[in-house]
Tab-separated table of C-alpha atoms in Angstrom:
chain	number	residue	atom	x	y	z
A	1	MET	CA	-69.849	-87.774	-77.606
A	2	PRO	CA	-67.347	-86.615	-79.618
A	3	GLN	CA	-64.074	-88.862	-80.344
A	4	GLY	CA	-60.767	-87.942	-81.086
A	5	PRO	CA	-59.189	-88.719	-84.504
A	6	GLY	CA	-58.642	-92.529	-85.058
A	7	TYR	CA	-55.124	-94.048	-85.162
A	8	GLY	CA	-53.250	-93.011	-88.051
A	9	ALA	CA	-55.362	-89.774	-88.503
A	10	GLN	CA	-53.532	-86.464	-89.158
A	11	GLN	CA	-53.092	-84.042	-86.009
A	12	PRO	CA	-54.758	-80.816	-86.610
A	13	GLN	CA	-52.503	-77.991	-87.140
A	14	GLN	CA	-52.383	-75.085	-84.816
A	15	PRO	CA	-52.934	-71.804	-85.801
A	16	GLY	CA	-49.876	-69.874	-87.231
A	17	GLY	CA	-48.201	-73.201	-88.554
A	18	TRP	CA	-46.675	-74.001	-85.036
A	19	GLN	CA	-46.065	-77.780	-84.029
A	20	PRO	CA	-44.971	-79.336	-80.988
A	21	GLN	CA	-41.333	-80.635	-80.910
A	22	GLN	CA	-40.695	-83.895	-79.926
A	23	GLN	CA	-38.426	-84.233	-77.348
A	24	SER	CA	-36.020	-87.520	-77.235
A	25	GLY	CA	-35.783	-87.677	-73.601
A	26	PRO	CA	-35.718	-85.511	-70.464
A	27	GLY	CA	-32.546	-83.238	-69.963
A	28	ALA	CA	-30.937	-84.058	-73.319
A	29	TYR	CA	-28.166	-81.571	-74.026
A	30	GLN	CA	-28.336	-80.235	-77.347
A	31	GLY	CA	-25.129	-78.777	-77.604
A	32	GLY	CA	-26.527	-74.993	-77.429
A	33	PRO	CA	-25.408	-72.427	-74.618
A	34	GLY	CA	-26.539	-73.089	-71.169
A	35	GLN	CA	-25.294	-74.363	-67.877
A	36	TYR	CA	-23.764	-77.601	-69.289
A	37	ALA	CA	-21.523	-75.785	-71.894
A	38	PRO	CA	-17.673	-75.989	-71.346
A	39	ALA	CA	-16.026	-72.795	-69.864
A	40	GLN	CA	-12.524	-71.490	-71.585
A	41	LYS	CA	-10.088	-69.303	-70.048
A	42	PRO	CA	-9.099	-65.870	-71.136
A	43	PRO	CA	-5.622	-65.769	-73.225
A	44	LYS	CA	-2.624	-64.780	-71.397
A	45	ASP	CA	-1.438	-61.062	-71.911
A	46	PHE	CA	1.294	-60.457	-74.339
A	47	VAL	CA	2.900	-57.632	-72.694
A	48	VAL	CA	3.296	-59.511	-69.511
A	49	ALA	CA	4.491	-62.591	-71.372
A	50	TRP	CA	7.274	-60.467	-73.410
A	51	LEU	CA	8.420	-58.335	-70.290
A	52	LEU	CA	8.935	-61.343	-68.549
A	53	ALA	CA	10.808	-63.202	-71.247
A	54	LEU	CA	12.884	-60.129	-71.792
A	55	PHE	CA	14.040	-59.601	-68.020
A	56	LEU	CA	13.527	-62.929	-66.602
A	57	GLY	CA	13.476	-65.316	-69.323
A	58	PHE	CA	16.735	-67.135	-67.798
A	59	LEU	CA	14.416	-67.976	-64.804
A	60	GLY	CA	11.705	-69.595	-67.133
A	61	ILE	CA	8.994	-67.154	-65.358
A	62	ASP	CA	7.713	-66.361	-68.998
A	63	ARG	CA	6.920	-70.275	-69.517
A	64	PHE	CA	5.402	-70.616	-66.021
A	65	TYR	CA	3.149	-67.631	-66.719
A	66	ARG	CA	1.904	-69.207	-70.214
A	67	GLY	CA	0.924	-72.146	-68.400
A	68	PHE	CA	4.243	-74.559	-69.630
A	69	ILE	CA	5.008	-75.664	-65.877
A	70	GLY	CA	7.187	-78.263	-67.103
A	71	LEU	CA	9.316	-76.419	-69.706
A	72	GLY	CA	9.370	-73.601	-67.015
A	73	ILE	CA	11.172	-75.840	-64.691
A	74	LEU	CA	13.463	-77.321	-67.185
A	75	LYS	CA	14.250	-73.671	-68.191
A	76	LEU	CA	15.225	-72.721	-64.771
A	77	VAL	CA	17.362	-75.432	-64.049
A	78	THR	CA	19.675	-74.794	-67.327
A	79	CYS	CA	19.413	-71.017	-66.563
A	80	GLY	CA	17.676	-70.334	-69.833
A	81	GLY	CA	19.556	-72.991	-71.880
A	82	ALA	CA	22.702	-70.944	-71.132
A	83	GLY	CA	20.984	-67.778	-72.551
A	84	VAL	CA	20.165	-69.488	-75.967
A	85	TRP	CA	16.679	-70.779	-75.000
A	86	ALA	CA	15.873	-67.691	-73.315
A	87	LEU	CA	16.813	-65.673	-76.370
A	88	ILE	CA	14.644	-67.781	-78.723
A	89	ASP	CA	11.564	-67.911	-76.653
A	90	LEU	CA	11.872	-63.947	-76.542
A	91	LEU	CA	12.066	-63.863	-80.291
A	92	ILE	CA	9.190	-66.244	-80.811
A	93	ILE	CA	7.234	-64.178	-78.440
A	94	ILE	CA	7.848	-60.581	-80.254
A	95	PHE	CA	7.729	-61.897	-83.673
A	96	THR	CA	4.740	-64.201	-83.530
A	97	GLY	CA	2.824	-63.153	-80.581
A	98	GLY	CA	3.531	-66.495	-78.818
A	99	ARG	CA	0.846	-68.800	-77.647
A	100	ASP	CA	-0.415	-70.091	-74.017
A	101	SER	CA	-0.627	-73.522	-72.871
A	102	THR	CA	-4.167	-73.894	-74.267
A	103	GLY	CA	-2.903	-72.892	-77.596
A	104	GLN	CA	-4.623	-69.494	-77.706
A	105	GLN	CA	-2.593	-66.405	-79.085
A	106	LEU	CA	-1.708	-64.054	-76.581
A	107	ALA	CA	-3.825	-61.198	-76.025
A	108	GLY	CA	-2.800	-57.472	-77.276
A	109	TYR	CA	-0.229	-58.629	-79.423
A	110	ASP	CA	-1.170	-56.702	-82.544
A	111	LYS	CA	-1.588	-53.664	-80.420
A	112	SER	CA	1.929	-53.665	-78.782
A	113	LYS	CA	4.355	-55.523	-81.088
A	114	LYS	CA	5.922	-52.459	-82.516
A	115	ILE	CA	6.840	-51.393	-79.100
A	116	ALA	CA	8.532	-54.893	-78.383
A	117	TRP	CA	10.290	-54.666	-81.549
A	118	ILE	CA	11.667	-51.286	-80.651
A	119	VAL	CA	12.328	-51.876	-76.999
A	120	THR	CA	13.711	-55.343	-76.978
A	121	PRO	CA	16.936	-54.815	-78.854
A	122	ILE	CA	17.535	-51.561	-77.067
A	123	VAL	CA	17.430	-53.708	-73.738
A	124	LEU	CA	19.697	-56.022	-75.129
A	125	VAL	CA	22.384	-53.785	-76.301
A	126	LEU	CA	22.342	-51.793	-73.023
A	127	GLY	CA	22.766	-55.262	-71.424
A	128	MET	CA	25.836	-56.267	-73.383
A	129	ILE	CA	27.606	-52.453	-72.710
A	130	PHE	CA	26.710	-52.954	-68.959
A	131	SER	CA	28.163	-56.535	-68.895
A	132	SER	CA	31.444	-55.161	-70.650
A	133	VAL	CA	31.753	-52.518	-68.334
A	134	ASN	CA	31.641	-54.672	-65.356
A	135	ALA	CA	33.896	-57.047	-66.539
A	136	ALA	CA	36.543	-54.308	-67.098
A	137	THR	CA	35.527	-52.916	-63.498
A	138	SER	CA	35.899	-56.451	-61.747
A	139	GLY	CA	39.056	-56.945	-63.819
A	140	GLY	CA	40.650	-53.736	-62.143
A	141	GLU	CA	39.479	-54.805	-58.704
A	142	VAL	CA	41.440	-58.054	-58.706
A	143	ALA	CA	44.573	-56.349	-59.354
A	144	ALA	CA	43.864	-53.894	-56.328
A	145	PRO	CA	45.004	-56.358	-53.575
A	146	GLU	CA	48.455	-56.150	-54.618
A	147	PRO	CA	49.288	-53.360	-51.969
A	148	ASP	CA	48.096	-55.679	-49.242
A	149	GLU	CA	50.697	-58.150	-50.408
A	150	VAL	CA	53.401	-55.707	-50.238
A	151	VAL	CA	52.199	-54.905	-46.581
A	152	SER	CA	52.137	-58.564	-45.492
A	153	ALA	CA	55.310	-58.885	-46.707
A	154	ALA	CA	57.135	-56.127	-44.856
A	155	PRO	CA	57.254	-58.017	-41.492
A	156	ALA	CA	59.017	-60.864	-43.318
A	157	GLU	CA	61.691	-58.001	-44.526
A	158	ILE	CA	62.120	-56.705	-41.191
A	159	GLU	CA	62.707	-59.884	-39.630
A	160	ASP	CA	65.268	-60.533	-42.261
A	161	GLU	CA	66.886	-57.345	-41.403
A	162	VAL	CA	67.065	-58.281	-37.442
A	163	VAL	CA	68.373	-61.655	-38.238
A	164	ASP	CA	71.259	-59.978	-40.569
A	165	GLU	CA	71.943	-57.642	-37.820
A	166	ALA	CA	72.364	-60.255	-35.547
A	167	VAL	CA	74.718	-62.380	-37.616
A	168	ALA	CA	76.643	-59.654	-39.052
A	169	GLU	CA	79.138	-59.392	-36.353
A	170	PRO	CA	80.271	-63.186	-36.225
A	171	VAL	CA	80.480	-63.134	-40.010
A	172	GLU	CA	82.680	-60.128	-39.905
A	173	GLU	CA	84.859	-61.806	-37.270
A	174	GLU	CA	84.932	-64.949	-39.407
A	175	SER	CA	86.132	-63.110	-42.578
A	176	ALA	CA	89.000	-61.174	-40.596
A	177	ASP	CA	90.229	-64.966	-39.483
A	178	GLU	CA	89.957	-66.309	-42.897
A	179	ALA	CA	91.702	-63.520	-44.552
A	180	PRO	CA	95.011	-64.955	-44.218
A	181	VAL	CA	93.894	-68.150	-46.095
A	182	GLU	CA	92.614	-66.227	-48.765
A	183	ASP	CA	96.014	-64.361	-49.428
A	184	ALA	CA	97.921	-67.535	-49.124
A	185	PRO	CA	97.135	-68.912	-52.857
A	186	ALA	CA	98.555	-65.453	-53.952
A	187	GLU	CA	102.073	-66.664	-54.150
A	188	ASP	CA	101.072	-69.471	-56.918
A	189	ALA	CA	99.529	-66.767	-59.330
A	190	PRO	CA	102.415	-67.126	-61.627
A	191	GLU	CA	101.463	-70.952	-62.435
A	192	GLU	CA	98.477	-69.329	-64.615
A	193	LYS	CA	101.049	-69.320	-67.345
A	194	PRO	CA	99.281	-72.374	-69.251
A	195	ALA	CA	96.633	-69.948	-70.598
A	196	GLU	CA	99.482	-68.738	-72.708
A	197	GLU	CA	100.189	-71.922	-74.071
A	198	ALA	CA	96.662	-72.119	-75.674
A	199	PRO	CA	97.380	-71.348	-79.396
A	200	ALA	CA	95.139	-70.155	-81.370
A	201	VAL	CA	92.848	-72.663	-83.543
A	202	GLU	CA	95.329	-73.519	-86.329
A	203	GLU	CA	93.456	-72.133	-89.164
A	204	ALA	CA	95.698	-70.932	-92.602
A	205	PRO	CA	96.817	-67.598	-91.323
A	206	ALA	CA	96.372	-64.780	-93.622
A	207	ALA	CA	99.764	-64.767	-95.144
A	208	ASP	CA	99.186	-68.167	-96.261
A	209	PHE	CA	96.171	-67.071	-98.437
A	210	PRO	CA	96.802	-66.838	-102.306
A	211	ALA	CA	96.925	-63.238	-103.058
A	212	ALA	CA	93.994	-63.706	-105.449
A	213	GLN	CA	91.974	-65.182	-102.751
A	214	GLN	CA	92.455	-62.432	-100.493
A	215	ALA	CA	91.655	-59.752	-103.332
A	216	MET	CA	88.468	-61.325	-103.829
A	217	ALA	CA	87.759	-61.077	-99.899
A	218	ASP	CA	88.817	-57.411	-99.931
A	219	ALA	CA	86.828	-56.739	-102.863
A	220	VAL	CA	83.606	-58.273	-101.363
A	221	ASP	CA	84.292	-56.286	-97.821
A	222	GLN	CA	84.851	-52.908	-99.759
A	223	GLY	CA	81.531	-53.409	-101.661
A	224	ARG	CA	79.515	-53.900	-98.331
A	225	THR	CA	81.102	-50.734	-96.937
A	226	ASP	CA	79.993	-48.878	-100.396
A	227	ALA	CA	76.706	-50.288	-99.994
A	228	GLU	CA	76.109	-48.892	-96.495
A	229	ASP	CA	77.583	-45.817	-97.588
A	230	ALA	CA	75.373	-45.278	-100.720
A	231	GLU	CA	72.635	-42.441	-100.332
A	232	THR	CA	70.609	-43.621	-103.457
A	233	ASP	CA	69.569	-46.779	-105.048
A	234	LEU	CA	71.657	-45.748	-108.002
A	235	GLN	CA	74.676	-45.636	-105.975
A	236	ARG	CA	73.934	-49.043	-104.411
A	237	ALA	CA	73.541	-50.881	-107.496
A	238	ASN	CA	76.627	-49.541	-109.025
A	239	VAL	CA	78.388	-51.441	-106.111
A	240	LEU	CA	78.271	-54.616	-107.861
A	241	ASN	CA	79.542	-52.915	-111.106
A	242	VAL	CA	82.877	-51.695	-109.207
A	243	ARG	CA	83.265	-55.055	-107.616
A	244	SER	CA	82.990	-56.889	-110.632
A	245	GLU	CA	85.945	-54.701	-112.225
A	246	THR	CA	87.892	-55.383	-109.233
A	247	MET	CA	87.450	-59.116	-109.137
A	248	CYS	CA	88.049	-59.637	-113.143
A	249	GLU	CA	91.601	-57.494	-112.323
A	250	THR	CA	92.681	-59.415	-109.598
A	251	VAL	CA	91.300	-62.801	-110.290
A	252	PRO	CA	91.919	-63.312	-114.034
A	253	ASP	CA	90.094	-65.833	-116.038
A	254	GLY	CA	88.411	-67.251	-112.780
A	255	ILE	CA	91.233	-69.451	-111.975
A	256	VAL	CA	91.358	-70.726	-108.407
A	257	GLN	CA	94.755	-72.355	-107.469
A	258	ASP	CA	95.122	-73.619	-103.947
A	259	TRP	CA	92.690	-71.484	-102.217
A	260	ILE	CA	92.212	-72.243	-98.675
A	261	GLY	CA	88.564	-72.343	-96.579
A	262	THR	CA	86.397	-74.255	-94.416
A	263	VAL	CA	83.836	-76.848	-95.874
A	264	LYS	CA	80.172	-75.414	-95.299
A	265	THR	CA	78.239	-78.051	-97.186
A	266	VAL	CA	79.085	-81.880	-98.224
A	267	ASP	CA	75.699	-83.241	-99.274
A	268	ALA	CA	74.286	-85.295	-102.652
A	269	ASN	CA	71.443	-84.190	-104.966
A	270	GLY	CA	68.704	-86.417	-106.209
A	271	GLU	CA	70.889	-88.017	-108.623
A	272	GLY	CA	73.663	-89.127	-106.016
A	273	LYS	CA	75.934	-86.406	-107.499
A	274	ALA	CA	78.254	-84.579	-104.894
A	275	VAL	CA	77.359	-81.005	-103.781
A	276	VAL	CA	80.308	-79.101	-102.076
A	277	VAL	CA	80.401	-75.566	-100.712
A	278	VAL	CA	83.360	-73.885	-99.307
A	279	SER	CA	83.219	-70.596	-97.172
A	280	ILE	CA	86.675	-68.628	-97.558
A	281	GLU	CA	85.440	-65.823	-95.257
A	282	ASP	CA	82.574	-64.742	-93.615
A	283	ASP	CA	79.493	-64.838	-95.746
A	284	ILE	CA	81.386	-65.428	-98.659
A	285	GLU	CA	80.930	-68.922	-100.425
A	286	ILE	CA	82.191	-70.766	-103.428
A	287	GLY	CA	80.722	-74.186	-104.562
A	288	THR	CA	78.866	-76.400	-107.019
A	289	TRP	CA	74.936	-75.745	-107.862
A	290	ASN	CA	72.770	-77.913	-105.479
A	291	ASN	CA	70.278	-79.497	-108.235
A	292	ALA	CA	70.630	-80.846	-111.622
A	293	PHE	CA	68.287	-78.525	-113.191
A	294	SER	CA	70.609	-75.609	-112.436
A	295	ASP	CA	73.709	-77.404	-113.518
A	296	ILE	CA	72.646	-78.445	-116.927
A	297	SER	CA	75.044	-76.428	-118.683
A	298	ASP	CA	77.568	-75.712	-116.214
A	299	ASN	CA	78.473	-79.359	-114.927
A	300	THR	CA	79.729	-78.387	-111.616
A	301	LEU	CA	78.259	-81.429	-109.610
A	302	ILE	CA	80.755	-84.114	-108.867
A	303	GLU	CA	79.810	-87.601	-110.457
A	304	GLN	CA	80.382	-90.866	-108.907
A	305	GLY	CA	83.585	-92.291	-109.758
A	306	ASP	CA	85.411	-89.295	-110.274
A	307	PRO	CA	88.621	-89.027	-108.206
A	308	LEU	CA	87.286	-85.749	-106.747
A	309	TYR	CA	83.995	-87.551	-105.668
A	310	ASP	CA	86.420	-89.644	-103.350
A	311	SER	CA	88.031	-86.716	-101.986
A	312	ALA	CA	84.649	-85.222	-101.256
A	313	LEU	CA	83.565	-88.337	-99.341
A	314	GLU	CA	86.558	-87.519	-96.863
A	315	LEU	CA	85.041	-84.235	-96.046
A	316	ALA	CA	82.789	-82.849	-93.341
A	317	PRO	CA	81.228	-79.627	-92.837
A	318	GLY	CA	83.914	-77.609	-90.792
A	319	ASP	CA	87.019	-78.978	-92.222
A	320	MET	CA	89.559	-77.017	-93.446
A	321	VAL	CA	90.214	-77.770	-97.291
A	322	LYS	CA	92.801	-76.451	-99.741
A	323	PHE	CA	91.013	-76.457	-103.256
A	324	SER	CA	91.372	-75.453	-106.931
A	325	GLY	CA	88.650	-74.791	-109.839
A	326	THR	CA	87.433	-72.284	-112.186
A	327	LEU	CA	84.733	-69.711	-111.210
A	328	LYS	CA	81.493	-69.423	-113.328
A	329	THR	CA	81.327	-66.395	-115.486
A	330	GLY	CA	79.016	-63.652	-114.522
A	331	SER	CA	76.168	-62.163	-116.748
A	332	GLU	CA	74.222	-58.884	-116.997
A	333	GLY	CA	71.776	-58.466	-114.146
A	334	ASN	CA	74.286	-60.273	-112.064
A	335	ASP	CA	78.221	-59.905	-111.166
A	336	ALA	CA	79.300	-59.352	-114.572
A	337	CYS	CA	82.518	-60.827	-113.962
A	338	TYR	CA	81.799	-63.992	-111.881
A	339	TYR	CA	78.468	-65.419	-111.244
A	340	ALA	CA	76.704	-65.367	-107.805
A	341	SER	CA	73.804	-67.428	-107.154
A	342	ASN	CA	71.976	-65.089	-104.816
A	343	LEU	CA	68.215	-64.120	-105.540
A	344	THR	CA	68.577	-60.573	-104.818
A	345	GLU	CA	70.896	-57.589	-105.300
A	346	VAL	CA	71.054	-57.001	-101.632
A	347	MET	CA	72.028	-60.678	-100.878
A	348	SER	CA	74.835	-60.688	-103.544
A	349	ILE	CA	76.278	-57.634	-101.962
A	350	ASP	CA	76.103	-58.657	-98.401
A	351	SER	CA	76.715	-62.356	-98.837
A	352	PRO	CA	77.761	-63.659	-102.139
A	353	ASP	CA	77.786	-67.410	-103.263
A	354	TYR	CA	79.762	-68.056	-106.087
A	355	ILE	CA	79.352	-71.039	-108.505
A	356	ALA	CA	82.568	-72.907	-109.448
A	357	THR	CA	83.616	-75.903	-110.856
A	358	PHE	CA	86.094	-77.838	-108.697
A	359	SER	CA	89.149	-79.486	-109.808
A	360	ALA	CA	91.054	-80.357	-106.573
A	361	LEU	CA	89.656	-80.846	-102.802
A	362	GLN	CA	92.468	-81.808	-100.306
A	363	LYS	CA	91.500	-82.143	-96.693
A	364	ILE	CA	93.934	-79.756	-94.578
A	365	GLU	CA	94.942	-82.196	-91.423
């Protein structure tokens, strides 16, 4: 009786070299395809996700479609993050293709991305245009109810007219009764004489002005008139030349003696020196420099300890003052006769500010 091979003997090989496989156990899954393999959902479509993000992104519909339920609810509640979140999601989808909740790339992106790139900006621009037109239209509709207000106001006006007509007759009777009372005070009309007693402000009359002061004021007024009548810039520039010649004749050597004016400025510079400016007529001023730098060579500022400084202490803007001094000599490019500190030619013609060194300041009580 034949016996099988003993323990440890080599198994006979089958023809063709095939060997039976050892199984580790019944029903073991080896990882290959079969009924136990995990199933994977197909990816979401790019075109659908893009259109939802474009038209309904502010409601979060695109997030719901791609499987992001929580983010979709948040996007819906915030109206697409006030539009910013909706726009960002739209740009991510059209430029990267987007992904669904399983991490898969949206299907059909390579095929449809060019259409998305073209259509998206067109839709966004049209949306902005329609919004602007709608806003303008709604603004016009708000103003429309004005006629209704007029109509509603009409009954009130009619009622007022009725009331006025009802009261008109008694009013006329009362006015007739009161007429004699109104005529009675007419006899006292002559008592209005006190108005005649109010004298003009006791400013120095023109007759009291020194002749030189009046001549200077007349020269400035004539210069203003000539400047207004000038037809060319050359004629206007010549106004200063003519005015300077007149002043040199009427105010020889720049001597100011007992002129009368109104205090315009009483101040002090950084060193405590007195700054005094007097107006002799509207927009004609005579005074010291207002800073030490400009006054280096002129010494117009009034130093402490000078009797003139004490006189300046008694002055205030608006006071009438009698003053004396010397006008600063002019220079080329300015009034050739007497120096005006104005920065421009136009200002020098219209409102000259002459620089002077005061020798006397006396307040007129």
